[in-house]
């Protein structure tokens, strides 16, 4: 209520940005977890990331990464992320080169 009065808003603070999507396929689950873990610029040191829990370096009773991790052999999830990050970085580099060539 304080936030709404201060900024002259109504309703929940995140009423227009949040959208729940029901994940029904393994491919969707993998895409979402990869997106969430690679989205922060410095994903390995991002304080609020669940990545350490998925990689097994931290444990928490409230987080259950088993469903996503059971789709991989031990240690393959990290490779899955790194492979995509490398491809994503290559695509960004190509896009920059194309943008420079157009100018």
mmCIF file with all atom_site columns, C-alpha atoms in Angstrom, residues 6-98:
data_model
loop_
_atom_site.group_PDB
_atom_site.id
_atom_site.type_symbol
_atom_site.label_atom_id
_atom_site.label_alt_id
_atom_site.label_comp_id
_atom_site.label_asym_id
_atom_site.label_entity_id
_atom_site.label_seq_id
_atom_site.pdbx_PDB_ins_code
_atom_site.Cartn_x
_atom_site.Cartn_y
_atom_site.Cartn_z
_atom_site.occupancy
_atom_site.B_iso_or_equiv
_atom_site.pdbx_formal_charge
_atom_site.auth_seq_id
_atom_site.auth_comp_id
_atom_site.auth_asym_id
_atom_site.auth_atom_id
_atom_site.pdbx_PDB_model_num
ATOM 1  C CA . UNK A 1 6  ? 4.107  6.928   -2.969  1.00 0.00 ? 6  UNK A CA 1
ATOM 2  C CA . UNK A 1 7  ? 4.176  6.244   -6.724  1.00 0.00 ? 7  UNK A CA 1
ATOM 3  C CA . UNK A 1 8  ? 0.462  6.882   -7.367  1.00 0.00 ? 8  UNK A CA 1
ATOM 4  C CA . UNK A 1 9  ? -0.199 3.321   -8.514  1.00 0.00 ? 9  UNK A CA 1
ATOM 5  C CA . UNK A 1 10 ? -2.991 0.838   -7.965  1.00 0.00 ? 10 UNK A CA 1
ATOM 6  C CA . UNK A 1 11 ? -3.021 -2.938  -7.649  1.00 0.00 ? 11 UNK A CA 1
ATOM 7  C CA . UNK A 1 12 ? -0.145 -5.328  -7.042  1.00 0.00 ? 12 UNK A CA 1
ATOM 8  C CA . UNK A 1 13 ? 3.363  -4.032  -7.721  1.00 0.00 ? 13 UNK A CA 1
ATOM 9  C CA . UNK A 1 14 ? 4.017  -6.645  -10.406 1.00 0.00 ? 14 UNK A CA 1
ATOM 10 C CA . UNK A 1 15 ? 0.522  -6.931  -11.863 1.00 0.00 ? 15 UNK A CA 1
ATOM 11 C CA . UNK A 1 16 ? 1.568  -6.333  -15.458 1.00 0.00 ? 16 UNK A CA 1
ATOM 12 C CA . UNK A 1 17 ? 4.929  -8.081  -15.631 1.00 0.00 ? 17 UNK A CA 1
ATOM 13 C CA . UNK A 1 18 ? 4.289  -11.517 -14.192 1.00 0.00 ? 18 UNK A CA 1
ATOM 14 C CA . UNK A 1 19 ? 2.932  -14.292 -16.335 1.00 0.00 ? 19 UNK A CA 1
ATOM 15 C CA . UNK A 1 20 ? 2.762  -17.910 -15.239 1.00 0.00 ? 20 UNK A CA 1
ATOM 16 C CA . UNK A 1 21 ? 3.293  -20.534 -17.903 1.00 0.00 ? 21 UNK A CA 1
ATOM 17 C CA . UNK A 1 22 ? 2.606  -24.196 -17.264 1.00 0.00 ? 22 UNK A CA 1
ATOM 18 C CA . UNK A 1 23 ? 5.642  -26.222 -18.329 1.00 0.00 ? 23 UNK A CA 1
ATOM 19 C CA . UNK A 1 24 ? 4.520  -29.509 -19.830 1.00 0.00 ? 24 UNK A CA 1
ATOM 20 C CA . UNK A 1 25 ? 7.492  -30.686 -21.900 1.00 0.00 ? 25 UNK A CA 1
ATOM 21 C CA . UNK A 1 26 ? 11.087 -31.518 -20.973 1.00 0.00 ? 26 UNK A CA 1
ATOM 22 C CA . UNK A 1 27 ? 12.349 -29.191 -23.710 1.00 0.00 ? 27 UNK A CA 1
ATOM 23 C CA . UNK A 1 28 ? 10.463 -26.288 -22.136 1.00 0.00 ? 28 UNK A CA 1
ATOM 24 C CA . UNK A 1 29 ? 11.928 -27.081 -18.719 1.00 0.00 ? 29 UNK A CA 1
ATOM 25 C CA . UNK A 1 30 ? 15.464 -27.185 -20.106 1.00 0.00 ? 30 UNK A CA 1
ATOM 26 C CA . UNK A 1 31 ? 15.023 -23.936 -22.002 1.00 0.00 ? 31 UNK A CA 1
ATOM 27 C CA . UNK A 1 32 ? 13.606 -22.137 -18.945 1.00 0.00 ? 32 UNK A CA 1
ATOM 28 C CA . UNK A 1 33 ? 16.325 -23.330 -16.560 1.00 0.00 ? 33 UNK A CA 1
ATOM 29 C CA . UNK A 1 34 ? 19.048 -22.464 -19.066 1.00 0.00 ? 34 UNK A CA 1
ATOM 30 C CA . UNK A 1 35 ? 17.532 -19.010 -19.615 1.00 0.00 ? 35 UNK A CA 1
ATOM 31 C CA . UNK A 1 36 ? 17.301 -18.349 -15.875 1.00 0.00 ? 36 UNK A CA 1
ATOM 32 C CA . UNK A 1 37 ? 20.851 -19.473 -15.182 1.00 0.00 ? 37 UNK A CA 1
ATOM 33 C CA . UNK A 1 38 ? 22.502 -17.658 -18.095 1.00 0.00 ? 38 UNK A CA 1
ATOM 34 C CA . UNK A 1 39 ? 20.434 -14.465 -17.921 1.00 0.00 ? 39 UNK A CA 1
ATOM 35 C CA . UNK A 1 40 ? 22.507 -12.598 -15.285 1.00 0.00 ? 40 UNK A CA 1
ATOM 36 C CA . UNK A 1 41 ? 25.653 -11.040 -16.771 1.00 0.00 ? 41 UNK A CA 1
ATOM 37 C CA . UNK A 1 42 ? 27.891 -12.764 -14.244 1.00 0.00 ? 42 UNK A CA 1
ATOM 38 C CA . UNK A 1 43 ? 25.826 -15.889 -13.701 1.00 0.00 ? 43 UNK A CA 1
ATOM 39 C CA . UNK A 1 44 ? 28.473 -17.832 -11.791 1.00 0.00 ? 44 UNK A CA 1
ATOM 40 C CA . UNK A 1 45 ? 28.716 -15.213 -9.022  1.00 0.00 ? 45 UNK A CA 1
ATOM 41 C CA . UNK A 1 46 ? 25.168 -13.851 -9.073  1.00 0.00 ? 46 UNK A CA 1
ATOM 42 C CA . UNK A 1 47 ? 24.046 -13.863 -5.450  1.00 0.00 ? 47 UNK A CA 1
ATOM 43 C CA . UNK A 1 48 ? 20.399 -14.759 -6.130  1.00 0.00 ? 48 UNK A CA 1
ATOM 44 C CA . UNK A 1 49 ? 20.986 -17.478 -8.720  1.00 0.00 ? 49 UNK A CA 1
ATOM 45 C CA . UNK A 1 50 ? 19.872 -21.051 -8.147  1.00 0.00 ? 50 UNK A CA 1
ATOM 46 C CA . UNK A 1 51 ? 22.733 -22.264 -10.365 1.00 0.00 ? 51 UNK A CA 1
ATOM 47 C CA . UNK A 1 52 ? 24.965 -23.415 -7.457  1.00 0.00 ? 52 UNK A CA 1
ATOM 48 C CA . UNK A 1 53 ? 22.092 -25.617 -6.277  1.00 0.00 ? 53 UNK A CA 1
ATOM 49 C CA . UNK A 1 54 ? 21.758 -27.144 -9.741  1.00 0.00 ? 54 UNK A CA 1
ATOM 50 C CA . UNK A 1 55 ? 25.510 -27.726 -9.926  1.00 0.00 ? 55 UNK A CA 1
ATOM 51 C CA . UNK A 1 56 ? 25.522 -29.340 -6.487  1.00 0.00 ? 56 UNK A CA 1
ATOM 52 C CA . UNK A 1 57 ? 27.775 -26.820 -4.741  1.00 0.00 ? 57 UNK A CA 1
ATOM 53 C CA . UNK A 1 58 ? 24.944 -25.666 -2.437  1.00 0.00 ? 58 UNK A CA 1
ATOM 54 C CA . UNK A 1 59 ? 21.957 -27.402 -0.866  1.00 0.00 ? 59 UNK A CA 1
ATOM 55 C CA . UNK A 1 60 ? 18.570 -26.034 0.152   1.00 0.00 ? 60 UNK A CA 1
ATOM 56 C CA . UNK A 1 61 ? 15.479 -27.866 1.330   1.00 0.00 ? 61 UNK A CA 1
ATOM 57 C CA . UNK A 1 62 ? 13.190 -25.467 -0.537  1.00 0.00 ? 62 UNK A CA 1
ATOM 58 C CA . UNK A 1 63 ? 14.775 -26.011 -3.967  1.00 0.00 ? 63 UNK A CA 1
ATOM 59 C CA . UNK A 1 64 ? 14.392 -29.270 -5.844  1.00 0.00 ? 64 UNK A CA 1
ATOM 60 C CA . UNK A 1 65 ? 16.391 -29.244 -9.100  1.00 0.00 ? 65 UNK A CA 1
ATOM 61 C CA . UNK A 1 66 ? 16.049 -33.020 -9.478  1.00 0.00 ? 66 UNK A CA 1
ATOM 62 C CA . UNK A 1 67 ? 13.382 -32.856 -12.211 1.00 0.00 ? 67 UNK A CA 1
ATOM 63 C CA . UNK A 1 68 ? 15.631 -30.884 -14.570 1.00 0.00 ? 68 UNK A CA 1
ATOM 64 C CA . UNK A 1 69 ? 18.849 -32.650 -13.590 1.00 0.00 ? 69 UNK A CA 1
ATOM 65 C CA . UNK A 1 70 ? 17.461 -36.142 -14.130 1.00 0.00 ? 70 UNK A CA 1
ATOM 66 C CA . UNK A 1 71 ? 17.481 -35.352 -17.860 1.00 0.00 ? 71 UNK A CA 1
ATOM 67 C CA . UNK A 1 72 ? 21.305 -35.279 -17.755 1.00 0.00 ? 72 UNK A CA 1
ATOM 68 C CA . UNK A 1 73 ? 24.115 -37.561 -16.712 1.00 0.00 ? 73 UNK A CA 1
ATOM 69 C CA . UNK A 1 74 ? 26.187 -36.305 -13.782 1.00 0.00 ? 74 UNK A CA 1
ATOM 70 C CA . UNK A 1 75 ? 28.022 -33.085 -14.675 1.00 0.00 ? 75 UNK A CA 1
ATOM 71 C CA . UNK A 1 76 ? 26.302 -32.651 -18.051 1.00 0.00 ? 76 UNK A CA 1
ATOM 72 C CA . UNK A 1 77 ? 24.062 -29.768 -16.967 1.00 0.00 ? 77 UNK A CA 1
ATOM 73 C CA . UNK A 1 78 ? 27.069 -27.441 -16.671 1.00 0.00 ? 78 UNK A CA 1
ATOM 74 C CA . UNK A 1 79 ? 28.235 -28.503 -20.153 1.00 0.00 ? 79 UNK A CA 1
ATOM 75 C CA . UNK A 1 80 ? 24.692 -27.904 -21.447 1.00 0.00 ? 80 UNK A CA 1
ATOM 76 C CA . UNK A 1 81 ? 24.859 -24.320 -20.144 1.00 0.00 ? 81 UNK A CA 1
ATOM 77 C CA . UNK A 1 82 ? 28.404 -23.639 -21.347 1.00 0.00 ? 82 UNK A CA 1
ATOM 78 C CA . UNK A 1 83 ? 27.745 -24.964 -24.863 1.00 0.00 ? 83 UNK A CA 1
ATOM 79 C CA . UNK A 1 84 ? 24.757 -22.685 -25.253 1.00 0.00 ? 84 UNK A CA 1
ATOM 80 C CA . UNK A 1 85 ? 26.615 -19.709 -23.792 1.00 0.00 ? 85 UNK A CA 1
ATOM 81 C CA . UNK A 1 86 ? 29.420 -20.205 -26.331 1.00 0.00 ? 86 UNK A CA 1
ATOM 82 C CA . UNK A 1 87 ? 26.911 -20.377 -29.208 1.00 0.00 ? 87 UNK A CA 1
ATOM 83 C CA . UNK A 1 88 ? 25.069 -17.332 -27.897 1.00 0.00 ? 88 UNK A CA 1
ATOM 84 C CA . UNK A 1 89 ? 28.324 -15.370 -27.660 1.00 0.00 ? 89 UNK A CA 1
ATOM 85 C CA . UNK A 1 90 ? 29.271 -16.382 -31.219 1.00 0.00 ? 90 UNK A CA 1
ATOM 86 C CA . UNK A 1 91 ? 25.896 -15.191 -32.495 1.00 0.00 ? 91 UNK A CA 1
ATOM 87 C CA . UNK A 1 92 ? 26.299 -11.867 -30.687 1.00 0.00 ? 92 UNK A CA 1
ATOM 88 C CA . UNK A 1 93 ? 29.734 -11.422 -32.272 1.00 0.00 ? 93 UNK A CA 1
ATOM 89 C CA . UNK A 1 94 ? 28.367 -12.204 -35.747 1.00 0.00 ? 94 UNK A CA 1
ATOM 90 C CA . UNK A 1 95 ? 25.521 -9.758  -35.219 1.00 0.00 ? 95 UNK A CA 1
ATOM 91 C CA . UNK A 1 96 ? 27.991 -7.021  -34.233 1.00 0.00 ? 96 UNK A CA 1
ATOM 92 C CA . UNK A 1 97 ? 30.061 -7.718  -37.343 1.00 0.00 ? 97 UNK A CA 1
ATOM 93 C CA . UNK A 1 98 ? 26.964 -7.567  -39.548 1.00 0.00 ? 98 UNK A CA 1
#
